PDB file of C-alpha atoms in Angstrom:
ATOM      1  CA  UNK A   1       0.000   0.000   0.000  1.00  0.00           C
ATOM      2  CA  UNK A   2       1.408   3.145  -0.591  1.00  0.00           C
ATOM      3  CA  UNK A   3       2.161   6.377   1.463  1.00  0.00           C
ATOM      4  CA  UNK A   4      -1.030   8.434   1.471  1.00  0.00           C
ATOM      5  CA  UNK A   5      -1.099  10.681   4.511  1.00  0.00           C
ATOM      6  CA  UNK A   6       1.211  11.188   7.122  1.00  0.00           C
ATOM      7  CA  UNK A   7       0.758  11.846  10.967  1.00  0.00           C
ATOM      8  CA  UNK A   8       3.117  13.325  13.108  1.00  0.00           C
ATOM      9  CA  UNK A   9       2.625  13.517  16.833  1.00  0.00           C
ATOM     10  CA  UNK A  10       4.937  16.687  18.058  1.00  0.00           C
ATOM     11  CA  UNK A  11       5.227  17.697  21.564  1.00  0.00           C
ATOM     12  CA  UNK A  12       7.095  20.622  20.806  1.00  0.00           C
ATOM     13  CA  UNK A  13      10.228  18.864  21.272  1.00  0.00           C
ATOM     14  CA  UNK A  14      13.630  18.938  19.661  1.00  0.00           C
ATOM     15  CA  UNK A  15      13.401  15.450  18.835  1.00  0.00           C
ATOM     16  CA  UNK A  16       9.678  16.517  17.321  1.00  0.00           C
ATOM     17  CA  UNK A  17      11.402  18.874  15.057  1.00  0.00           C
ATOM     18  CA  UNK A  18      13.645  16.190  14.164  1.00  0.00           C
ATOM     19  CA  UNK A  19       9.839  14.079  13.146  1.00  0.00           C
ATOM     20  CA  UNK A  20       8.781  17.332  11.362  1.00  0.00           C
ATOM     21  CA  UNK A  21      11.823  17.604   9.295  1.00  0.00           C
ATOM     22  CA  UNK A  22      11.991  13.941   8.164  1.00  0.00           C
ATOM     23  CA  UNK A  23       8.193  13.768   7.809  1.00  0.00           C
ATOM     24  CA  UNK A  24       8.395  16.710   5.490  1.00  0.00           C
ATOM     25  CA  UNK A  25      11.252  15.170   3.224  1.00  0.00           C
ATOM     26  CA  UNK A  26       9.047  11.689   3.222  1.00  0.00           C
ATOM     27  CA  UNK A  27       6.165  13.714   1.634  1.00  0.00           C
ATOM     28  CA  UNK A  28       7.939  15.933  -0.893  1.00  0.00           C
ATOM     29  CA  UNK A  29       9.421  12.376  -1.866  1.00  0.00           C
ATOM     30  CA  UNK A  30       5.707  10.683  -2.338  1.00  0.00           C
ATOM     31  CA  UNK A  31       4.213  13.957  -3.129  1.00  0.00           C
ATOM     32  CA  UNK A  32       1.458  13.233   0.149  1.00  0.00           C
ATOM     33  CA  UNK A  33      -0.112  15.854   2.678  1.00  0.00           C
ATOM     34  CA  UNK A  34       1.041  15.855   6.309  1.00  0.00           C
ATOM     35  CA  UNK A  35      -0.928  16.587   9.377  1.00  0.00           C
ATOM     36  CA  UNK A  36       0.832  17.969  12.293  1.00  0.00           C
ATOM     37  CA  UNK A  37      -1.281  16.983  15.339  1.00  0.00           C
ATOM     38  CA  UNK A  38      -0.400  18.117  19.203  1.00  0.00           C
ATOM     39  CA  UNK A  39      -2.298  15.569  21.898  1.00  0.00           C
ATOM     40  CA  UNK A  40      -3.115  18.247  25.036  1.00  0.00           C
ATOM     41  CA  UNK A  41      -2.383  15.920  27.985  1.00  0.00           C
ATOM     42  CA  UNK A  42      -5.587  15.347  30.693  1.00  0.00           C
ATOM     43  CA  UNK A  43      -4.474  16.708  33.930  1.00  0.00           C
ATOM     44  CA  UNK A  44      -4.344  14.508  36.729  1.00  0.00           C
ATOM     45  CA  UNK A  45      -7.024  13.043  38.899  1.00  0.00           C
ATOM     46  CA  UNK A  46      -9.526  15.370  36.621  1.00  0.00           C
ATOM     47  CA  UNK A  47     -12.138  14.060  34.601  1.00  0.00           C
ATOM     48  CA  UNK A  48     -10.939  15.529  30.924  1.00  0.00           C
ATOM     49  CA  UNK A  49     -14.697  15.765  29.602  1.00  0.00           C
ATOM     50  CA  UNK A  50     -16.121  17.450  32.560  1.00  0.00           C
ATOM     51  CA  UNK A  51     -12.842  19.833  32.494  1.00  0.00           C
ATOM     52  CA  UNK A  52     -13.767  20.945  29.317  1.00  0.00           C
ATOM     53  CA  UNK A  53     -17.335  21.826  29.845  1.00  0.00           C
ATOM     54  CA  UNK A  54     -16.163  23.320  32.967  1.00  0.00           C
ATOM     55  CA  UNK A  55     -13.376  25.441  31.648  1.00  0.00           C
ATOM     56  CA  UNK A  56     -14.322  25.945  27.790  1.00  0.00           C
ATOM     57  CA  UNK A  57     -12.832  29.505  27.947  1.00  0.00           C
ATOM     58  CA  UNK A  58      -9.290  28.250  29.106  1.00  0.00           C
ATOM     59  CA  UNK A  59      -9.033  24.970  26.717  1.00  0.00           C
ATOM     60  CA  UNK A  60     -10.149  27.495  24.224  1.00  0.00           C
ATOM     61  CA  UNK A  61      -7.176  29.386  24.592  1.00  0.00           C
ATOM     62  CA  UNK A  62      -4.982  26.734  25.190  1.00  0.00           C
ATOM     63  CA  UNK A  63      -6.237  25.469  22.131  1.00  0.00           C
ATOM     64  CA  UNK A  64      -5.079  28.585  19.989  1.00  0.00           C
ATOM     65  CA  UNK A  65      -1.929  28.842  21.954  1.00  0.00           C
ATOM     66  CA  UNK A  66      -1.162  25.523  20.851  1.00  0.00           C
ATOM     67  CA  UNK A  67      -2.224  26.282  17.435  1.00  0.00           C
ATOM     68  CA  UNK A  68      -0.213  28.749  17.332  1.00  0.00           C
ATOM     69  CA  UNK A  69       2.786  27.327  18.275  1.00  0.00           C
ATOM     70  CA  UNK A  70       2.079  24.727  15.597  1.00  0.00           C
ATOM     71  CA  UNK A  71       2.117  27.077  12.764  1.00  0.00           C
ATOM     72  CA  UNK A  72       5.074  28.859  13.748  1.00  0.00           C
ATOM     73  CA  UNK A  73       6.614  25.424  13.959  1.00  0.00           C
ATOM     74  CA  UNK A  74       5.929  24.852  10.133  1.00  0.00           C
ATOM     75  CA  UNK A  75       6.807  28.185   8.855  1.00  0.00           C
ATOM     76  CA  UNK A  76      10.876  27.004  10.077  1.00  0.00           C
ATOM     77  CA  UNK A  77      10.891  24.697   7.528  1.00  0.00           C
ATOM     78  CA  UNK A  78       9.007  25.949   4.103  1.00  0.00           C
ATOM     79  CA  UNK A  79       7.283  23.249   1.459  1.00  0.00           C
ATOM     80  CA  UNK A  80       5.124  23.193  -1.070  1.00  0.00           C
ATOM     81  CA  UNK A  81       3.284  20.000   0.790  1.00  0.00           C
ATOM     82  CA  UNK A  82      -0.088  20.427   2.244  1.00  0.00           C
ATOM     83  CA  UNK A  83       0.396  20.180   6.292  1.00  0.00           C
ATOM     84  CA  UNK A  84      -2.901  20.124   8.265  1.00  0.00           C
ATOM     85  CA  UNK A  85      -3.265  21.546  11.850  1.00  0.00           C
ATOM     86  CA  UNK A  86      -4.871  19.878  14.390  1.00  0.00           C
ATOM     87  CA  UNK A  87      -4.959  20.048  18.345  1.00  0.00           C
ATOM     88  CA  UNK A  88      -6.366  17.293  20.103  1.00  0.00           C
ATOM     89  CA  UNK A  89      -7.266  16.538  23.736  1.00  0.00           C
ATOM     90  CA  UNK A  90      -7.521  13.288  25.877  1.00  0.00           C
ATOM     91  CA  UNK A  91      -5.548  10.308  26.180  1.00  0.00           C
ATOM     92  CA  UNK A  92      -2.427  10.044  23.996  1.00  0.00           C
ATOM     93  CA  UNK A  93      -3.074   6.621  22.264  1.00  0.00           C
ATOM     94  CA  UNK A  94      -6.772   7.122  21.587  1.00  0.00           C
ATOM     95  CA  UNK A  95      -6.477  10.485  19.878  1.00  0.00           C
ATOM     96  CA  UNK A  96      -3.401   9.584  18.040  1.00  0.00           C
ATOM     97  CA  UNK A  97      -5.165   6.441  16.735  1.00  0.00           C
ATOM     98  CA  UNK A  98      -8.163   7.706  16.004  1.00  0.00           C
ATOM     99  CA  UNK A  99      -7.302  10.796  14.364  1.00  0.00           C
ATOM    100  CA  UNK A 100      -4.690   8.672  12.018  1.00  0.00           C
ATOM    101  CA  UNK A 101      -7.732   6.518  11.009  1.00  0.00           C
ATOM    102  CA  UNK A 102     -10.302   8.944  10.507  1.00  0.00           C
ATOM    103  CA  UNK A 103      -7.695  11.132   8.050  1.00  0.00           C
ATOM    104  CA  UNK A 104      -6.550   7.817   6.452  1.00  0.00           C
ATOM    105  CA  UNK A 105      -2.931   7.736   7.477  1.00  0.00           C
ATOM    106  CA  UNK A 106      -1.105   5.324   6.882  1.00  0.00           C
ATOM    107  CA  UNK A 107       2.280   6.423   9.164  1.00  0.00           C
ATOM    108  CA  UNK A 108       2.873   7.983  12.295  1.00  0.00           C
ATOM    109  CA  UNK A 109       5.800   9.813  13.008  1.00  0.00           C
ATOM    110  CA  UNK A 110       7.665  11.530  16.511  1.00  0.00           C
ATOM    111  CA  UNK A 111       9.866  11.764  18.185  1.00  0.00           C
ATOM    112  CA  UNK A 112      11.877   9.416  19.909  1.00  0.00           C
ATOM    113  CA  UNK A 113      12.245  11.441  23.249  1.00  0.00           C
ATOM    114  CA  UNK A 114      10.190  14.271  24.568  1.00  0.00           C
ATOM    115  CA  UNK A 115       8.014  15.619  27.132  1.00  0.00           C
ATOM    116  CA  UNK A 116       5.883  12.620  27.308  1.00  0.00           C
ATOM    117  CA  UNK A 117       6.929   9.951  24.396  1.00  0.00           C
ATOM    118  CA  UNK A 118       9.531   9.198  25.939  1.00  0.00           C
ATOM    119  CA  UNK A 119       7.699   7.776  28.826  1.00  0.00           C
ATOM    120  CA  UNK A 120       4.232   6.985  27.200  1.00  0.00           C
ATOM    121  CA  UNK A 121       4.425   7.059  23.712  1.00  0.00           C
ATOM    122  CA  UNK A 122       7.902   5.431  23.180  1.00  0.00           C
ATOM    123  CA  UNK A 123       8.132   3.017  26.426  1.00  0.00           C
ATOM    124  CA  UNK A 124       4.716   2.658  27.594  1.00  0.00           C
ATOM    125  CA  UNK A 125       0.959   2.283  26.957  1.00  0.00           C
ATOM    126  CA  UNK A 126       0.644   4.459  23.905  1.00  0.00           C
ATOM    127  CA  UNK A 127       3.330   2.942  21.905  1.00  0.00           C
ATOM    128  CA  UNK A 128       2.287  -0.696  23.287  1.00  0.00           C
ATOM    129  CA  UNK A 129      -1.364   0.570  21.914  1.00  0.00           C
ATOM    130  CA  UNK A 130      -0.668   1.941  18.882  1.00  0.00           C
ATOM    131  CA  UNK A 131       1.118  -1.428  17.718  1.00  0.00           C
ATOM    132  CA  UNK A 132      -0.939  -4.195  19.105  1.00  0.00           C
ATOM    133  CA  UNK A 133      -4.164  -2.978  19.034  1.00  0.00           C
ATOM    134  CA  UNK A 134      -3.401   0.177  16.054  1.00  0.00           C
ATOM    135  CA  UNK A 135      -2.926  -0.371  12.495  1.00  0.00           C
ATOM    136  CA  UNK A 136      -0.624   2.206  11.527  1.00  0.00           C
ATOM    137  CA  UNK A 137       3.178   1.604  11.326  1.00  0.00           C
ATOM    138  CA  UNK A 138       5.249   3.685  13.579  1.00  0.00           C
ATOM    139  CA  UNK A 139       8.300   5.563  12.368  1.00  0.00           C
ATOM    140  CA  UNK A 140      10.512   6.991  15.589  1.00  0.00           C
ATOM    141  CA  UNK A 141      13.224   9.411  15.408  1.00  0.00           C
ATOM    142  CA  UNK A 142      16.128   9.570  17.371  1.00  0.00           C
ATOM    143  CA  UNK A 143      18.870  11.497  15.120  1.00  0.00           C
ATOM    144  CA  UNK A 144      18.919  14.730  13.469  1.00  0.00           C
ATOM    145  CA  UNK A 145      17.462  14.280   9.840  1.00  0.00           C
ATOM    146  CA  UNK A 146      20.455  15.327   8.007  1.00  0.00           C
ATOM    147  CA  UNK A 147      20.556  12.446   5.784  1.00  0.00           C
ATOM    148  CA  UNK A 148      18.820  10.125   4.325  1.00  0.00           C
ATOM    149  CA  UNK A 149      18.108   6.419   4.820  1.00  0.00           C
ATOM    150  CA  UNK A 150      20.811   4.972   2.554  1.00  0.00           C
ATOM    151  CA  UNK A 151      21.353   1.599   4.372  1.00  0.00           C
ATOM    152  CA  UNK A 152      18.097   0.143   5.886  1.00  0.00           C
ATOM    153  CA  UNK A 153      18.152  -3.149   8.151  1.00  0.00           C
ATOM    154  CA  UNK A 154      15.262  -5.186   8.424  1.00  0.00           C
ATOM    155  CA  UNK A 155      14.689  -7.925  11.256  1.00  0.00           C
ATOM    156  CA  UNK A 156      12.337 -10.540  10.283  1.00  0.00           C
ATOM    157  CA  UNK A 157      11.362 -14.255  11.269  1.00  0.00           C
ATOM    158  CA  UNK A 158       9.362 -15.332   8.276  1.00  0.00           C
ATOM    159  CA  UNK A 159       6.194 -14.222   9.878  1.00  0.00           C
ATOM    160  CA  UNK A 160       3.255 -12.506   7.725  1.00  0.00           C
ATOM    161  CA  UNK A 161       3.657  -9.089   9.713  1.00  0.00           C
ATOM    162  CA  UNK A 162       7.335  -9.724   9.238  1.00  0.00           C
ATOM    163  CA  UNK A 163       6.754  -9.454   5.426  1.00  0.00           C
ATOM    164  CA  UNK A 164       4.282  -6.715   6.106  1.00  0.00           C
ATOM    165  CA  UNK A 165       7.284  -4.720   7.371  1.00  0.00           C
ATOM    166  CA  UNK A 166       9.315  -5.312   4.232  1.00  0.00           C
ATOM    167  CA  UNK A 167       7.562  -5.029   1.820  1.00  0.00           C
ATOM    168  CA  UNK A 168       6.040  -1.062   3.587  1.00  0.00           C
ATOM    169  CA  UNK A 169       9.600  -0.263   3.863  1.00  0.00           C
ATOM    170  CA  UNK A 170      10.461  -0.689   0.491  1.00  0.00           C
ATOM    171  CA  UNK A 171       7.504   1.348  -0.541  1.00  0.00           C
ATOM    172  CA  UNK A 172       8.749   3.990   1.963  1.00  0.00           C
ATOM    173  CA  UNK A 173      12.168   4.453   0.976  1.00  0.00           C
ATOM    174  CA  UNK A 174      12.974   2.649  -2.122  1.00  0.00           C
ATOM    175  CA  UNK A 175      16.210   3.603  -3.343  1.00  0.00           C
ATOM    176  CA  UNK A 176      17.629   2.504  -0.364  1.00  0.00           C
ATOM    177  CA  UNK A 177      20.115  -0.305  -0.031  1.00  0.00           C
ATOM    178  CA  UNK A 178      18.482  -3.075   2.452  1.00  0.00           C
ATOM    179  CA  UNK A 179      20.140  -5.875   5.035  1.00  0.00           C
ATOM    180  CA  UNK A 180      17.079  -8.646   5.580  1.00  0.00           C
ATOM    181  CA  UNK A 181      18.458 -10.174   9.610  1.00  0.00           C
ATOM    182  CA  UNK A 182      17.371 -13.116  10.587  1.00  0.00           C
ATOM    183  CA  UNK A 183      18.502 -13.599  14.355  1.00  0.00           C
ATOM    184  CA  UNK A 184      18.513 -17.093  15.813  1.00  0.00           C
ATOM    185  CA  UNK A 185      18.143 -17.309  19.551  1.00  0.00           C
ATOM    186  CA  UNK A 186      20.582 -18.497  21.031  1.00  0.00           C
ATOM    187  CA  UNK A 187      20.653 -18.595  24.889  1.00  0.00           C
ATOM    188  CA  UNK A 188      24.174 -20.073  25.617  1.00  0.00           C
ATOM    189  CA  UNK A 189      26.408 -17.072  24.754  1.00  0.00           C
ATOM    190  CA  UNK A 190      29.585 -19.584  24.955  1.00  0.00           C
ATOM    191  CA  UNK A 191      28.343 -20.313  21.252  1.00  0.00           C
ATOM    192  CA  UNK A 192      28.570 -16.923  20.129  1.00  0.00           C
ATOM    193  CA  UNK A 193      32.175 -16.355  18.553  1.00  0.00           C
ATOM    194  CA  UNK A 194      32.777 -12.834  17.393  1.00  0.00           C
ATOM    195  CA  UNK A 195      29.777 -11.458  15.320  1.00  0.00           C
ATOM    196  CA  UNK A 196      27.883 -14.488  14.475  1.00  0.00           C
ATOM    197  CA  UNK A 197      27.034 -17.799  16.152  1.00  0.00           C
ATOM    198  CA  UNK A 198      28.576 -21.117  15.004  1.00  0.00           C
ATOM    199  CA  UNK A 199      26.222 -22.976  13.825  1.00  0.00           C
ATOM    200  CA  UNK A 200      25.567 -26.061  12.141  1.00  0.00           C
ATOM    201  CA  UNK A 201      26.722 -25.400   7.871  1.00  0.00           C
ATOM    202  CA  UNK A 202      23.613 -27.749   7.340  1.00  0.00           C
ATOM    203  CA  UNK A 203      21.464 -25.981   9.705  1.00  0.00           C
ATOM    204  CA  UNK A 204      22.871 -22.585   8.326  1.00  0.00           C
ATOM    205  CA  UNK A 205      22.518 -23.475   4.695  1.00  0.00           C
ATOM    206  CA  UNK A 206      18.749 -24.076   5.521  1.00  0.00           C
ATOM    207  CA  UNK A 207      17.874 -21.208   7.151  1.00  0.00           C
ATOM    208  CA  UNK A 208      19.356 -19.248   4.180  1.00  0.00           C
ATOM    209  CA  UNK A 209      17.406 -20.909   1.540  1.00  0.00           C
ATOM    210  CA  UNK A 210      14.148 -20.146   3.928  1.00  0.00           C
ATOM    211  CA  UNK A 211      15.358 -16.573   3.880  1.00  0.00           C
ATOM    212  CA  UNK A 212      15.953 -16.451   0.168  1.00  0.00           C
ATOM    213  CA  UNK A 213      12.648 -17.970  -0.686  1.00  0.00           C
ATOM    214  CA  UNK A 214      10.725 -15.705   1.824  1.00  0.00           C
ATOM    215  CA  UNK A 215      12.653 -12.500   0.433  1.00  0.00           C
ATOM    216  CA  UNK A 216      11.126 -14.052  -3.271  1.00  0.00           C
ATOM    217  CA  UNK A 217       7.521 -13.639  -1.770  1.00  0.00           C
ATOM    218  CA  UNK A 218       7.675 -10.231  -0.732  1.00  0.00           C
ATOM    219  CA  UNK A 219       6.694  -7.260  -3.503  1.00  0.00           C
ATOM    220  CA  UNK A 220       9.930  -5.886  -3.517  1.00  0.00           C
ATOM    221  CA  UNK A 221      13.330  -5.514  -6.140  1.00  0.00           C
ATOM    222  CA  UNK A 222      15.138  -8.350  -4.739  1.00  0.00           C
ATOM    223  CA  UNK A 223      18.758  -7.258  -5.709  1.00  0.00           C
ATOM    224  CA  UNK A 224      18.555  -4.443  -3.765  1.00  0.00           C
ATOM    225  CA  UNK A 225      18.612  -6.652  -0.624  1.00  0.00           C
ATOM    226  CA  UNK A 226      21.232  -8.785   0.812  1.00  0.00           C
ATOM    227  CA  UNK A 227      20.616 -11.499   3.161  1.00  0.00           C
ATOM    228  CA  UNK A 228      22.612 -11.987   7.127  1.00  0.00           C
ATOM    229  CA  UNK A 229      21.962 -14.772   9.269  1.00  0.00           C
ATOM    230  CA  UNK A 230      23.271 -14.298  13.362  1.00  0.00           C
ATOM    231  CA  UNK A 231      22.636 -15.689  16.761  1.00  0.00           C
ATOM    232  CA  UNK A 232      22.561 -14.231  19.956  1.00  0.00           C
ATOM    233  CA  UNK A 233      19.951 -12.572  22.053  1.00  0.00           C
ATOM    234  CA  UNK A 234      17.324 -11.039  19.706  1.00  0.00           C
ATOM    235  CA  UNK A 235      17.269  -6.964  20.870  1.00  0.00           C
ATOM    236  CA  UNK A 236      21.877  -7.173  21.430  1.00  0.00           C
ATOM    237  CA  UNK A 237      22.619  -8.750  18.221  1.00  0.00           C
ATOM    238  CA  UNK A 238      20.011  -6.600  16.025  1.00  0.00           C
ATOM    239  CA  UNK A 239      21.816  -3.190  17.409  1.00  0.00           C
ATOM    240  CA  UNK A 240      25.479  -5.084  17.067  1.00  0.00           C
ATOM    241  CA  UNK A 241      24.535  -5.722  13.438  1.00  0.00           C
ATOM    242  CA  UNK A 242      23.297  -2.471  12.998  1.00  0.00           C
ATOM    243  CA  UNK A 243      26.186  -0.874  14.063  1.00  0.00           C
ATOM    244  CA  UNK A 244      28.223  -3.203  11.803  1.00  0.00           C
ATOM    245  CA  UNK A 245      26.762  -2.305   8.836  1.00  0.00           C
ATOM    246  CA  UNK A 246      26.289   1.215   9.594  1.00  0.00           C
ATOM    247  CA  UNK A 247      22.284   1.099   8.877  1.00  0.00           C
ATOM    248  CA  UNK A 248      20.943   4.220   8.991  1.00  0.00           C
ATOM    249  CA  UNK A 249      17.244   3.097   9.752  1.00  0.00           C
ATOM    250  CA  UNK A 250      16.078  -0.361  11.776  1.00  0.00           C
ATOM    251  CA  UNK A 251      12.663  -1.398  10.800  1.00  0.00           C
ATOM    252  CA  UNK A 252      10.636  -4.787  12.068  1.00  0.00           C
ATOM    253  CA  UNK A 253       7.303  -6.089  12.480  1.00  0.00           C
ATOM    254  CA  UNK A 254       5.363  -5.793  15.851  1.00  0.00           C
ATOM    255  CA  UNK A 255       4.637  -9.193  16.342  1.00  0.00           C
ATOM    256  CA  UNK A 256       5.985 -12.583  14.769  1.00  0.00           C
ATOM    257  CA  UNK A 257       6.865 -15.864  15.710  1.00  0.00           C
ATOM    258  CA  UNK A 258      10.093 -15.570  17.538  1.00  0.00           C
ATOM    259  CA  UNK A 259      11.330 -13.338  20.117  1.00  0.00           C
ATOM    260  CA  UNK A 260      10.763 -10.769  17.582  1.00  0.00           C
ATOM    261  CA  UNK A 261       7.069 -11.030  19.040  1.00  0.00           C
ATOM    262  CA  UNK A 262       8.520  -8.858  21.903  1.00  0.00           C
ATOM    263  CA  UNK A 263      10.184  -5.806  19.701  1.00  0.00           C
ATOM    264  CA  UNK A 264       7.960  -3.252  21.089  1.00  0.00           C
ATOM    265  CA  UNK A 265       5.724  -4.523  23.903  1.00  0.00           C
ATOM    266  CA  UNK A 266       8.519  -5.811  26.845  1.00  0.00           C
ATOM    267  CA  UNK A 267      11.752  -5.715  28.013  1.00  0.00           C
ATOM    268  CA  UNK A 268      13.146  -6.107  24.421  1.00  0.00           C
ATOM    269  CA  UNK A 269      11.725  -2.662  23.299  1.00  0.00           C
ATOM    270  CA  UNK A 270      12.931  -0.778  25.942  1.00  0.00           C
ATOM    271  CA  UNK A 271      16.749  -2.298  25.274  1.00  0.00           C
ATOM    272  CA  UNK A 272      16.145  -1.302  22.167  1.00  0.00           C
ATOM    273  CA  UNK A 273      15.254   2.174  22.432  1.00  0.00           C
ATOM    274  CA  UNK A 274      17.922   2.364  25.080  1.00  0.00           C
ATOM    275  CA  UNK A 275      20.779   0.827  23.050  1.00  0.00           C
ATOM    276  CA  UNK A 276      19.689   2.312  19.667  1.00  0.00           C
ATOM    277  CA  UNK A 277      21.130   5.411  18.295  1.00  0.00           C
ATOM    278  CA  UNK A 278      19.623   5.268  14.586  1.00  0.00           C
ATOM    279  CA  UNK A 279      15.663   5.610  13.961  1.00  0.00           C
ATOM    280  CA  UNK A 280      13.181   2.603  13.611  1.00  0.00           C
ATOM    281  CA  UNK A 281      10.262   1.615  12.068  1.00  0.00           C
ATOM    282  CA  UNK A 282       7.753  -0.050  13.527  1.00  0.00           C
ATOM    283  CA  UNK A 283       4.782  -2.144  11.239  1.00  0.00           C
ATOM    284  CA  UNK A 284       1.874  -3.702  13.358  1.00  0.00           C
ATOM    285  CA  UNK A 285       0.583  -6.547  12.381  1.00  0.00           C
ATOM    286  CA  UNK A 286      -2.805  -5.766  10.600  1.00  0.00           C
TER     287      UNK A 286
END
């Protein structure tokens, strides 16, 4: 499917610049509309709808403070693109979700830290929401956008969201030069010698073959991938390999078979988020 709209969820942030900036090249590149949307938090121990009919006059100005601060955000970095303004209030993951739905995006981008993704959105139960129970893939930023994503590693396990998440990558970015992983689990690190694990040549010769033939089924230009095989724990050896390679973007579906199941919704995502330094894309699985 290809891009059609865009959502980015700002905070003001720097690292929601950094979203704004790379959402902004992804559209010229697709020719797409943006919408910038800012979620207004619901203050503690308050019910949000009764705060609002209480205090219309002072979400009212919030809301055109916010508005404001929106616009001004845009006019730093001039486009041609259609970017749509929108302030939303309530829970995080609802609005985000809904609003992304109802305007018929198809990505969501922010940033990677910030006033509250780094605690909700990134680690906790909006992130966790938007990829289990959403439908949108995720796109999080964690480096200045000064470049673009030239080398683009892909974790998969042969799953159906796993192809998902190739085959919307490739549609995203697809002059790119791309490294499918496969990453057996291995829980007896003594195995592990240097980069890779030593495993059996029959066992290893297998595995590639399934990775060739899965790569075959997915709607992408297969010579612009190349095809890696490792062992280790799932969340180290995907970051050691990206570092090897010098990816400039991870990407991997939500849920799968393996380990991989647990990308974004344990103690893997938050090792990866922590080890990380390069951006990552996130495809749920419907």
């Amino acid at each position: 499917m290809p891009l059609k709209h865009i959502v980015i969820a700002s905070d003001f942030s720097k690292y929601a610049e950094y979203a704004l900036q790379r959402a902004i090249s992804l559209a010229e590149r697709h020719h797409i509309p943006l919408h910038l949307i800012h979620v207004l938090q619901q203050p503690l121990s308050v019910d949000f709808d009764q705060y609002l009919s209480e205090q219309p006059k002072d979400f009212l100005s919030l809301e055109k403070d916010t508005l404001d601060k929106l616009s001004a955000l845009i006019l730093k970095y001039p486009t041609n693109i259609s970017i749509n303004l929108s302030v939303l209030a309530g829970r995080a993951s609802d609005e985000i979700t809904q609003y992304t739905e109802q305007n018929q995006g198809n990505l969501i981008i922010a940033g990677a830290q910030g006033q509250y993704y780094i605690h909700e959105y990134v680690l906790g139960t909006t992130s966790s929401y938007l990829i289990e129970q959403g439908k949108t893939p995720v796109l999080l930023i964690k480096k200045e956008p000064s470049f673009s994503y030239k080398k683009i590693l892909i974790a998969t396990d042969f799953s159906k969201p796993s192809k998902k998440a190739i085959e919307f990558t490739f549609k995203c970015f697809p002059e790119a030069q791309f490294q499918l992983l496969h990453v057996v689990d291995i829980f007896n690190s003594q195995n592990l010698k240097g980069n890779s694990v030593d495993l059996l040549e029959s066992n290893t010769k297998n595995i590639m073959e399934q990775l060739d033939y899965f790569l075959k089924e997915c709607n992408v230009t297969y010579d612009q991938f190349e095809k890696k095989i490792m062992g280790g724990y799932v969340a180290d050896t995907i970051i050691m390999q990206s570092k090897n390679w010098n990816a400039d973007l991870l990407a991997f579906g939500a849920q799968g078979h393996s380990k991989l199941h647990y990308l974004m919704t344990g103690s893997v995502a938050k090792r990866l988020l922590q080890l990380s330094y390069i951006d990552m894309l996130v495809v749920p699985p419907s």
